[in-house]
Tab-separated table of C-alpha atoms and ligand atoms in Angstrom:
chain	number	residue	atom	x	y	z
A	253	UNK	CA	-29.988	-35.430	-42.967
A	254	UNK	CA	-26.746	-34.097	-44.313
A	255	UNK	CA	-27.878	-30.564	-43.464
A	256	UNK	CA	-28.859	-31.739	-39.702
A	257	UNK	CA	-25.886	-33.554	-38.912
A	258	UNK	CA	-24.081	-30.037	-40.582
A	259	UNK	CA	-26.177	-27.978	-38.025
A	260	UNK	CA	-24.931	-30.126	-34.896
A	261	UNK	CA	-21.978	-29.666	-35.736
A	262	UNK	CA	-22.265	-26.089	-36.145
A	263	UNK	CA	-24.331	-26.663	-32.877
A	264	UNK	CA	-21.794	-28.370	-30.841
A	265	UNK	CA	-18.465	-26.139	-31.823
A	266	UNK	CA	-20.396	-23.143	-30.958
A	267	UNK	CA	-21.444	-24.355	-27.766
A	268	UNK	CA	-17.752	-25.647	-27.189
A	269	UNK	CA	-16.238	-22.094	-28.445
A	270	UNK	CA	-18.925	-20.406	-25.965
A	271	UNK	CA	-17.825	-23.033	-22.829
A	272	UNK	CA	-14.046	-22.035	-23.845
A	273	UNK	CA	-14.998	-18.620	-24.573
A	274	UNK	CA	-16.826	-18.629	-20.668
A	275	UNK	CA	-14.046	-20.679	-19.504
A	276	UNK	CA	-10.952	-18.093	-20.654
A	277	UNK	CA	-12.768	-15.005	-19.448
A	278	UNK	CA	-13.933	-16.575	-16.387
A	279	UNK	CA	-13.291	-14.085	-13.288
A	280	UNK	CA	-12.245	-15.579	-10.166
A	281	UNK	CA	-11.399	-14.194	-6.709
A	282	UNK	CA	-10.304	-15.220	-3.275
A	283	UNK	CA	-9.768	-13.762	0.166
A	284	UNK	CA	-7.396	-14.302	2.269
A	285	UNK	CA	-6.856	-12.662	6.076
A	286	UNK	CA	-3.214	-12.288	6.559
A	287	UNK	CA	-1.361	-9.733	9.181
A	288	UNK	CA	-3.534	-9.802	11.850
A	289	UNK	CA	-6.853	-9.950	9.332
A	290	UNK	CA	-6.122	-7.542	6.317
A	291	UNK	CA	-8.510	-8.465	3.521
A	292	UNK	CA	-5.886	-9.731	0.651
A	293	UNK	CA	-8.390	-10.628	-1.985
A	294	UNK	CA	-6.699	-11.999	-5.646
A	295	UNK	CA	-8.537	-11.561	-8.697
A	296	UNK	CA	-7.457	-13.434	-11.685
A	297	UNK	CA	-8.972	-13.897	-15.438
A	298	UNK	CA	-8.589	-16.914	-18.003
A	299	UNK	CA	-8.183	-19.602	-14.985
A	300	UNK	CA	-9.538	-22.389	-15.003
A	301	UNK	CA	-11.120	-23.341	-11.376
A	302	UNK	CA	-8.443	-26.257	-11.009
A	303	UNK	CA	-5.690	-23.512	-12.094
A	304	UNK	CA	-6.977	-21.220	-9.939
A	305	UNK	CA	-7.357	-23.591	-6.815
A	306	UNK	CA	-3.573	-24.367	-7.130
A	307	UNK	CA	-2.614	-20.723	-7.458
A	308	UNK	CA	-4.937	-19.699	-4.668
A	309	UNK	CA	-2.774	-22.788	-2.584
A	310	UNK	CA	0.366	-21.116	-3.685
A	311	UNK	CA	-0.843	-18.017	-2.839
A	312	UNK	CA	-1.775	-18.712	0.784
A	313	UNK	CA	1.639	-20.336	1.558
A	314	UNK	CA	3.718	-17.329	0.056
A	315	UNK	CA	1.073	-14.885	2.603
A	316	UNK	CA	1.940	-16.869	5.419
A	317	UNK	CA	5.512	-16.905	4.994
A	318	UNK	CA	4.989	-12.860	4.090
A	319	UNK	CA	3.332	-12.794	7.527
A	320	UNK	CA	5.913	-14.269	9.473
A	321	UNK	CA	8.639	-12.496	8.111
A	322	UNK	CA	6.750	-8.569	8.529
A	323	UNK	CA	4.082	-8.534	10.921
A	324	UNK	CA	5.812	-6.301	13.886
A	325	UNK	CA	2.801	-7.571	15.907
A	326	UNK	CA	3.577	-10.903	15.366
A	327	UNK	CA	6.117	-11.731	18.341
A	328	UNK	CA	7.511	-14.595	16.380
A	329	UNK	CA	7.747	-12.563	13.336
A	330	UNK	CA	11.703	-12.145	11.642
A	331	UNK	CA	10.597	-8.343	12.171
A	332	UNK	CA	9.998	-9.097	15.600
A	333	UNK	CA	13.047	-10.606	15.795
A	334	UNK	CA	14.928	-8.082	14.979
A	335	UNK	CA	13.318	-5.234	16.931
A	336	UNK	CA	14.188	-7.439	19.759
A	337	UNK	CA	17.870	-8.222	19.037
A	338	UNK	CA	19.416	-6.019	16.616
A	339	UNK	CA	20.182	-3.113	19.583
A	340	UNK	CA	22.930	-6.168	21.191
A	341	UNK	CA	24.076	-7.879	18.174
A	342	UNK	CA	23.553	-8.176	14.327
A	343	UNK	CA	21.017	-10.186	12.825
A	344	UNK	CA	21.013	-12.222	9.908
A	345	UNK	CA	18.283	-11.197	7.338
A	346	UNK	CA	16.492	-13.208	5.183
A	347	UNK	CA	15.596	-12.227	1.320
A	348	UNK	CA	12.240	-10.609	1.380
A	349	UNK	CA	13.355	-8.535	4.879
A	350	UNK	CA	16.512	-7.637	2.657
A	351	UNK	CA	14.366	-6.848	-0.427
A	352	UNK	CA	12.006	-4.766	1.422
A	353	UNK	CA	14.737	-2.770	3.132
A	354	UNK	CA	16.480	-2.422	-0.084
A	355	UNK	CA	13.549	-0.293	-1.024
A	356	UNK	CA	13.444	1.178	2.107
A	357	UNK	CA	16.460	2.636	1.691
A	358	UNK	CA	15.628	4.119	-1.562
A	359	UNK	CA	12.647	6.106	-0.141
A	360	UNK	CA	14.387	7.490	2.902
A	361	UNK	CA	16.816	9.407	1.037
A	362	UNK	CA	14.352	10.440	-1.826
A	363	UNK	CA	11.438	11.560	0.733
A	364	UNK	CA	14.422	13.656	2.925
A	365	UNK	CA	13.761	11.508	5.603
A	366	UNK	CA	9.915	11.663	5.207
A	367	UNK	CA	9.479	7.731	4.703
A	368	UNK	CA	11.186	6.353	7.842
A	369	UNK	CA	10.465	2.778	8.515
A	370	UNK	CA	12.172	2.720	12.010
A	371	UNK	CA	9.164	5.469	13.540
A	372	UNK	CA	8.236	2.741	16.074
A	373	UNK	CA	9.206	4.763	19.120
A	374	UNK	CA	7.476	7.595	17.830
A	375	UNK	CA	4.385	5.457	16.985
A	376	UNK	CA	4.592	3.954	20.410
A	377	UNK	CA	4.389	6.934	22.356
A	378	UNK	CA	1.456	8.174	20.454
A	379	UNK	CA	-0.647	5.093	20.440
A	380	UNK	CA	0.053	5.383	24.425
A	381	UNK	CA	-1.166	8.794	23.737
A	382	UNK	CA	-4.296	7.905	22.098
A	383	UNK	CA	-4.791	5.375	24.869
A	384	UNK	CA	-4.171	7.813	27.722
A	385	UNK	CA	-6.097	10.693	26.618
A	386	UNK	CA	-2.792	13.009	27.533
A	387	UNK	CA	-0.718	14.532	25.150
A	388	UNK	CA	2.782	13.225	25.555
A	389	UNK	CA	5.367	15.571	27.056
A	390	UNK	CA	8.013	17.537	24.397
A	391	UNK	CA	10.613	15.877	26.462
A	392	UNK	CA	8.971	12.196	25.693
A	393	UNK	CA	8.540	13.072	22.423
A	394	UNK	CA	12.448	13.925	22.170
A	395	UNK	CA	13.566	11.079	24.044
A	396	UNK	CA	11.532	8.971	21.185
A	397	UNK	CA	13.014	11.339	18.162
A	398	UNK	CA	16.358	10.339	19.742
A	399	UNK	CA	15.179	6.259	18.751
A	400	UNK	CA	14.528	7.422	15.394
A	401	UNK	CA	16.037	7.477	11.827
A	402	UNK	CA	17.008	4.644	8.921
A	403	UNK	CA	20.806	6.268	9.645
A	404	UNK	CA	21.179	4.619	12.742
A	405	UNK	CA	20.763	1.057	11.050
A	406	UNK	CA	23.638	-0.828	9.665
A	407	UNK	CA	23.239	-3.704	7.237
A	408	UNK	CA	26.876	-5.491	7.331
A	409	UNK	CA	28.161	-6.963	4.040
A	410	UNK	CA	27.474	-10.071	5.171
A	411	UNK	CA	23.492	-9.552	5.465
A	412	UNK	CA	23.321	-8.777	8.953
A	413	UNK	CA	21.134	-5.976	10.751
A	414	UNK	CA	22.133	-4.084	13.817
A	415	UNK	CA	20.939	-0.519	15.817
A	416	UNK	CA	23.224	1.805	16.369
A	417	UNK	CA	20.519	2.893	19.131
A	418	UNK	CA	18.826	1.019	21.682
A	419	UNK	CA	14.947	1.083	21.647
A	420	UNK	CA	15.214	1.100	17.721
A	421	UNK	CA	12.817	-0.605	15.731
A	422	UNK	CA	11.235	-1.182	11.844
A	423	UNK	CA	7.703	-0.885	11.143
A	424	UNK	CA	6.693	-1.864	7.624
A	425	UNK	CA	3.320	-0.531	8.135
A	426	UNK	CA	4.040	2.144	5.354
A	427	UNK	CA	5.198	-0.257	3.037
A	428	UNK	CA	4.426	-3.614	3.382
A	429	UNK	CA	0.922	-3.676	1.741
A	430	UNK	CA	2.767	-2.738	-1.902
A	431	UNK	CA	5.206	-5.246	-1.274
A	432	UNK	CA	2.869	-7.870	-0.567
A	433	UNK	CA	0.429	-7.131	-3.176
A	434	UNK	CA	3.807	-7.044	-5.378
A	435	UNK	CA	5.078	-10.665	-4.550
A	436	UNK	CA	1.615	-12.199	-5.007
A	437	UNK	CA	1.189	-10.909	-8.240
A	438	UNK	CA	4.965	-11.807	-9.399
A	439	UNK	CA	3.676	-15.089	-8.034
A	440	UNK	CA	0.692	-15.269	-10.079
A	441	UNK	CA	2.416	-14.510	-13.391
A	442	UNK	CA	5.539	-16.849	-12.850
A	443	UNK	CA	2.494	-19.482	-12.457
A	444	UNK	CA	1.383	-18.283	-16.175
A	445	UNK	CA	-2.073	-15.903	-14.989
A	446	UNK	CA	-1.642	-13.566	-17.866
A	447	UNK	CA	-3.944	-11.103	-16.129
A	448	UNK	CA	-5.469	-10.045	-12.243
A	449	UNK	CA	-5.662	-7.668	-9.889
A	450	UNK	CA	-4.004	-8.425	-5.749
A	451	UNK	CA	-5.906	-6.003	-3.326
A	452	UNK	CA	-4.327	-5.896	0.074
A	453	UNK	CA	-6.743	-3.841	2.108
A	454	UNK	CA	-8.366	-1.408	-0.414
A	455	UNK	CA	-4.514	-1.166	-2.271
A	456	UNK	CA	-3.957	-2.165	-5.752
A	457	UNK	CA	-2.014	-3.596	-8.111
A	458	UNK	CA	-3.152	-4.609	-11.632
A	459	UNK	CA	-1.175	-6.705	-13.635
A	460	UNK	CA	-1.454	-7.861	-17.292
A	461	UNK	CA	-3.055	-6.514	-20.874
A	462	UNK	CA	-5.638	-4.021	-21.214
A	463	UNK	CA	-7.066	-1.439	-18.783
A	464	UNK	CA	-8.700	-1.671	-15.065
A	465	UNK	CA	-11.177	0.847	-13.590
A	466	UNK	CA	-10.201	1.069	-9.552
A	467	UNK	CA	-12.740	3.379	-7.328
A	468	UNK	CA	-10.846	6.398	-5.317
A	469	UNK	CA	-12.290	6.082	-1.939
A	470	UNK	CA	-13.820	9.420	-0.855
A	471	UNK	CA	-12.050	11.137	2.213
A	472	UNK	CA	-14.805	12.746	3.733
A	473	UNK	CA	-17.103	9.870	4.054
A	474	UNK	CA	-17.090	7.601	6.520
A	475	UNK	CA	-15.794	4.263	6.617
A	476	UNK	CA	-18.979	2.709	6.862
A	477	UNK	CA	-20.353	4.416	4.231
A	478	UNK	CA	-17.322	3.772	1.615
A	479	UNK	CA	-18.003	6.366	-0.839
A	480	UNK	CA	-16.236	6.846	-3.711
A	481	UNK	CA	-14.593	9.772	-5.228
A	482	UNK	CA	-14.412	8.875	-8.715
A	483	UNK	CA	-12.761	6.199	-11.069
A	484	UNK	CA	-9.610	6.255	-12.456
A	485	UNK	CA	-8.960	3.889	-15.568
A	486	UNK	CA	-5.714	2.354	-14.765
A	487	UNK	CA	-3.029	0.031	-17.134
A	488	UNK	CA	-1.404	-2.481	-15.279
A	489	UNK	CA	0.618	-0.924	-11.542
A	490	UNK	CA	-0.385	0.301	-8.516
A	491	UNK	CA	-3.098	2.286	-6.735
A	492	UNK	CA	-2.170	2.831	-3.508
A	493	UNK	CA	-3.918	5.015	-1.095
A	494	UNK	CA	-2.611	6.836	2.561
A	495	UNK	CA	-4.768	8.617	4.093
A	496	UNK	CA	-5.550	9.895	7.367
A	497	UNK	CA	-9.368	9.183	7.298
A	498	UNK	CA	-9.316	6.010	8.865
A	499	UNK	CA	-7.259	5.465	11.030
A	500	UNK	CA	-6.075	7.769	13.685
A	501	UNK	CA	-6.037	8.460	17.684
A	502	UNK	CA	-8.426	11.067	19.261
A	503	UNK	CA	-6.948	13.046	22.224
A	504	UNK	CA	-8.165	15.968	23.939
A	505	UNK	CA	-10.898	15.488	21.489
A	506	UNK	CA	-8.713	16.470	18.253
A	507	UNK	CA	-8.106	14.037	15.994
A	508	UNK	CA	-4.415	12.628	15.550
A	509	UNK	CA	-3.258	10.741	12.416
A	510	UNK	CA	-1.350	7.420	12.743
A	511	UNK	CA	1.375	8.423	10.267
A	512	UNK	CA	4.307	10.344	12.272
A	513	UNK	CA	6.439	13.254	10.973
A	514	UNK	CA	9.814	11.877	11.475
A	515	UNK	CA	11.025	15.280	11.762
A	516	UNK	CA	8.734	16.845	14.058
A	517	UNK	CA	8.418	13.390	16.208
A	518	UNK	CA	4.119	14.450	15.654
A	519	UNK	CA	1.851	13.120	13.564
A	520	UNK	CA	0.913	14.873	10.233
A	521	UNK	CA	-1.320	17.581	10.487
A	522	UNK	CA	-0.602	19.686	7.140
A	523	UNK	CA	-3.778	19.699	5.515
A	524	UNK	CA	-3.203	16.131	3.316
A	525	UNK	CA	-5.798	14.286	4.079
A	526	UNK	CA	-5.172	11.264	1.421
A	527	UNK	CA	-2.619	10.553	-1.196
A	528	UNK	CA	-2.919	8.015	-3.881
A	529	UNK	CA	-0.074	7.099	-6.099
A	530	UNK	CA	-1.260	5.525	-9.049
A	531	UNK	CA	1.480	3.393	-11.743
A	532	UNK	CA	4.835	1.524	-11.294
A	533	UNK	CA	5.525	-1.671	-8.089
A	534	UNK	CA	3.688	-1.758	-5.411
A	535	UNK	CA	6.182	-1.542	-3.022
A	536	UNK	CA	7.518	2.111	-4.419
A	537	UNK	CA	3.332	3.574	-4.476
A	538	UNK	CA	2.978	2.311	-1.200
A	539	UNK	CA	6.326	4.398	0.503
A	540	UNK	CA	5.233	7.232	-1.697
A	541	UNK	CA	1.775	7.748	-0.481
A	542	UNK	CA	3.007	7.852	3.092
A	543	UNK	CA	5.978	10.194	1.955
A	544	UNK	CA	3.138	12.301	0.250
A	545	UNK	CA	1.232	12.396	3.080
A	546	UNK	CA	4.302	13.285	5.497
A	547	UNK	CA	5.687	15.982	3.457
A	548	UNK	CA	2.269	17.686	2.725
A	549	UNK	CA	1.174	19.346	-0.902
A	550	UNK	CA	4.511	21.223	-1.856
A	551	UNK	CA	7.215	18.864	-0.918
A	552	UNK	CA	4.802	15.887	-1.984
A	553	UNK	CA	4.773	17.766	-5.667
A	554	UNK	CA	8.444	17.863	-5.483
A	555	UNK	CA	8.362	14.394	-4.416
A	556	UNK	CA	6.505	13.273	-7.372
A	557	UNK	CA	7.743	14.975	-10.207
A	558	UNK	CA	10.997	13.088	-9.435
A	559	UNK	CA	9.384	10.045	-10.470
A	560	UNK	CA	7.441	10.924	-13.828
A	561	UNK	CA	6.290	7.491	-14.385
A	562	UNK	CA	3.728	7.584	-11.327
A	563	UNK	CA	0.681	9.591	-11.373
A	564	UNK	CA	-1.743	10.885	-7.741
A	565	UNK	CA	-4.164	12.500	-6.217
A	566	UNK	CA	-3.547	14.324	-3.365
A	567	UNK	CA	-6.712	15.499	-1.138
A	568	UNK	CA	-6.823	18.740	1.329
A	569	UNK	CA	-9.286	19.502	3.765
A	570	UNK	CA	-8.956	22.675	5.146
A	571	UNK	CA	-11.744	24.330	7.340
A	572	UNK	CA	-14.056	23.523	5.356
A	573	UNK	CA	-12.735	23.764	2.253
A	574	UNK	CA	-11.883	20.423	0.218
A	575	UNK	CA	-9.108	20.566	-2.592
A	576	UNK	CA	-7.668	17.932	-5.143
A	577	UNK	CA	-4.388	18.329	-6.578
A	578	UNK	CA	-4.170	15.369	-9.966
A	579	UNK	CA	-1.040	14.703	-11.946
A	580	UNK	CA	-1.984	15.591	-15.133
A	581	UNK	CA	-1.482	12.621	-17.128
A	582	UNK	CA	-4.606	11.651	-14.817
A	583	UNK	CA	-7.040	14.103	-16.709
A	584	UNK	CA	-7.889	11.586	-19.387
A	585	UNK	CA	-8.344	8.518	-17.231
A	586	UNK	CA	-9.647	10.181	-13.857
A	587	UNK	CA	-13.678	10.788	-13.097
A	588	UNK	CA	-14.676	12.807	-10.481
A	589	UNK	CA	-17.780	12.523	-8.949
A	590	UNK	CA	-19.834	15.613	-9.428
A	591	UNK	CA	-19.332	17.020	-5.947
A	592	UNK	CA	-15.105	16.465	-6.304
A	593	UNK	CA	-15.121	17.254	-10.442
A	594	UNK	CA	-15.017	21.163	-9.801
A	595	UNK	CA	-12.223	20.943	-6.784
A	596	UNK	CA	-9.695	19.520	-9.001
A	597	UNK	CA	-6.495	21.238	-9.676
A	598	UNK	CA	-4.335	19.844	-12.264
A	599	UNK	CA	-0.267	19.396	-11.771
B	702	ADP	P1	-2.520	3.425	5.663
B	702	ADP	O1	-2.870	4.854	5.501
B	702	ADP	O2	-3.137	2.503	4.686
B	702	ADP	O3	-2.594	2.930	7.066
B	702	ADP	P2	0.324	3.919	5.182
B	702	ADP	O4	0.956	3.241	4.044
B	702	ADP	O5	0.259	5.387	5.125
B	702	ADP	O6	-1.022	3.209	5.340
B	702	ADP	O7	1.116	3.493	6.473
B	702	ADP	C1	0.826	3.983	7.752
B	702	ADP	C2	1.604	3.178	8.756
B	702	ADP	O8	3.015	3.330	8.538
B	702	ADP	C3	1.389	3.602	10.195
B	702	ADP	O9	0.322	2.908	10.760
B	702	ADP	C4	2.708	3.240	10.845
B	702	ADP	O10	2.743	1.849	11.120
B	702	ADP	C5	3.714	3.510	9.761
B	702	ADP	N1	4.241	4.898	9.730
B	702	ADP	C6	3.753	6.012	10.340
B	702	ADP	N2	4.470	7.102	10.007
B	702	ADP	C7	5.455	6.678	9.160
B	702	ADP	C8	6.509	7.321	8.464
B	702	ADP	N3	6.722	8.633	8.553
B	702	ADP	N4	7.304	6.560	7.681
B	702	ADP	C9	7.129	5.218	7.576
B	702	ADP	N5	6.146	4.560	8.209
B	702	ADP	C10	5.306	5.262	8.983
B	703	MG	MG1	2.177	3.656	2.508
């Protein structure tokens, strides 16, 4: 008898230790469709589902707000806003639009002017492009370069944005999907998740102890088919990916990307086909990439080696040759798949 009620015992903490056990490592994920429908999906561990509902509440309120602050597209957006007013008379910013553009103006400088969140005429005239079918004259295209450049925005002391241009404009497009996947997870660990991952539309960030195996999406396969490149084992930070695969306008049946060179007033065409900055915020991966991607292998080298605490993988397609350039402190922690293992340069 004594042994029985011994062995329930036994019985009952081990099924408790395996329900807590279950309970702590429990996985749990939600999407969310902000910006005009970008998957944001939130991955947490050791939530309870009551935890996680209230986080996943907290969550969707900070997105919204998020939404209606950045989304250009958004005509009632504070970015919106801006581009509508800030050519006649200053505008007062709120905190995120003044943290963003704080990092904004970190990235302009340190990408020469590669990173340039005011592109929008230059975007503009090339979606018309795209729509058209007609290359855009030089003369458009230097009207637009005119419209162009972080310079020609003034932030007053008093938190107030004005153009020194008219037709100016911001697009966070470059930038906005680190920042957001930044705030949500800053969220998440203020509310006491001690470990997750925030995807905003196939870009990264891990937060919390141990490590986290992402998939590097493969550039030459098609979006419906999603391959992957290989794995790279990641400890908490970013994995942020620009590439040109995706998205882009076709005129005159060539191919045009949608990320502009600021200083040609074109879009890229130097080769890069992706760039994926792996390590530190968000917000800084997310600039990066597109700087990568605008300043093409070289410059993006130079670009990197600046900041030695990120790590990336930049992808050329030339011809039909394929090449990977990998930071080196990738070798360890990247796998190639077979067909991308013997392409890889190390830097
Ligand atoms: P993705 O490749 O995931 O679309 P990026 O982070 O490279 O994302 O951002 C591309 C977007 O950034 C473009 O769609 C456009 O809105 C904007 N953009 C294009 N060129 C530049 C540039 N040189 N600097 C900053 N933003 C840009
Ligand atoms: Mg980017």
């Amino acid at each position: 008898m004594r042994y029985l009620k011994a062995f329930i015992a036994i019985g009952v903490a081990v099924a408790v230790a395996v329900i807590i056990i279950i309970g702590r490592d429990a996985r749990r994920e939600a999407v969310f469709y902000p910006f005009g429908g970008i998957p944001l999906k939130v991955v947490a561990y050791d939530r309870s589902q009551a935890e996680f509902d209230e986080d996943m509440k907290a969550v969707s309120s900070r997105v919204a707000k998020l939404s209606s602050e950045l989304d250009r597209h958004d005509s009632g957006s504070e970015i919106a806003r801006i581009n509508r007013d800030a050519s006649v008379a200053p505008v007062v910013l709120g905190d995120d639009m003044e943290r963003i553009l704080a990092r904004c103006y970190r990235w302009y400088p340190q990408s020469r002017g590669a990173f340039d969140p005011t592109v929008v005429p230059l975007i503009e005239l090339w979606e018309g492009a795209g729509e058209s079918g007609e290359l855009p004259p030089d003369a458009e295209v230097d009207v637009a370069r005119q419209r162009v450049g972080l310079g020609y925005v003034a932030i007053t002391h008093d938190g107030r944005i004005m153009f020194a241009r008219e037709g100016m404009g911001l697009d966070f497009g470059a930038i906005a999907k680190g920042f957001i996947a930044d705030e949500v997870a800053r969220l998440l660990v203020e509310r006491g998740v001690a470990r997750g991952i925030v995807d905003v539309g196939g870009n990264a960030l891990a937060f919390g102890e141990g490590t986290f195996t992402f998939g590097v999406a493969d550039p030459s396969s098609t979006r419906e088919s999603q391959n992957l490149m290989g794995t790279v084992e990641v400890e908490r930070g970013a994995v942020i990916t620009s590439g040109n695969y995706e998205r882009y306008v076709t005129i005159d049946g060539r191919r045009f990307s949608h990320i502009i060179d600021p200083r040609t007033g074109r879009p890229v065409a130097n080769g890069l086909v992706a760039a994926t900055v792996i390590g530190g915020e968000g917000v800084d991966a997310d600039a990066m990439a597109t700087a990568c991607m605008v300043l093409g292998k070289e410059e993006a080298m130079g670009l990197l080696s600046s900041v030695p605490e990120v790590s990336a993988i930049l992808v050329e397609h030339e011809g039909e040759d394929w090449r990977v350039w990998a930071s080196k402190a990738l070798q360890p922690r990247l796998n190639l798949s077979d067909n991308w293992a013997d392409k890889v340069e190390w830097f």
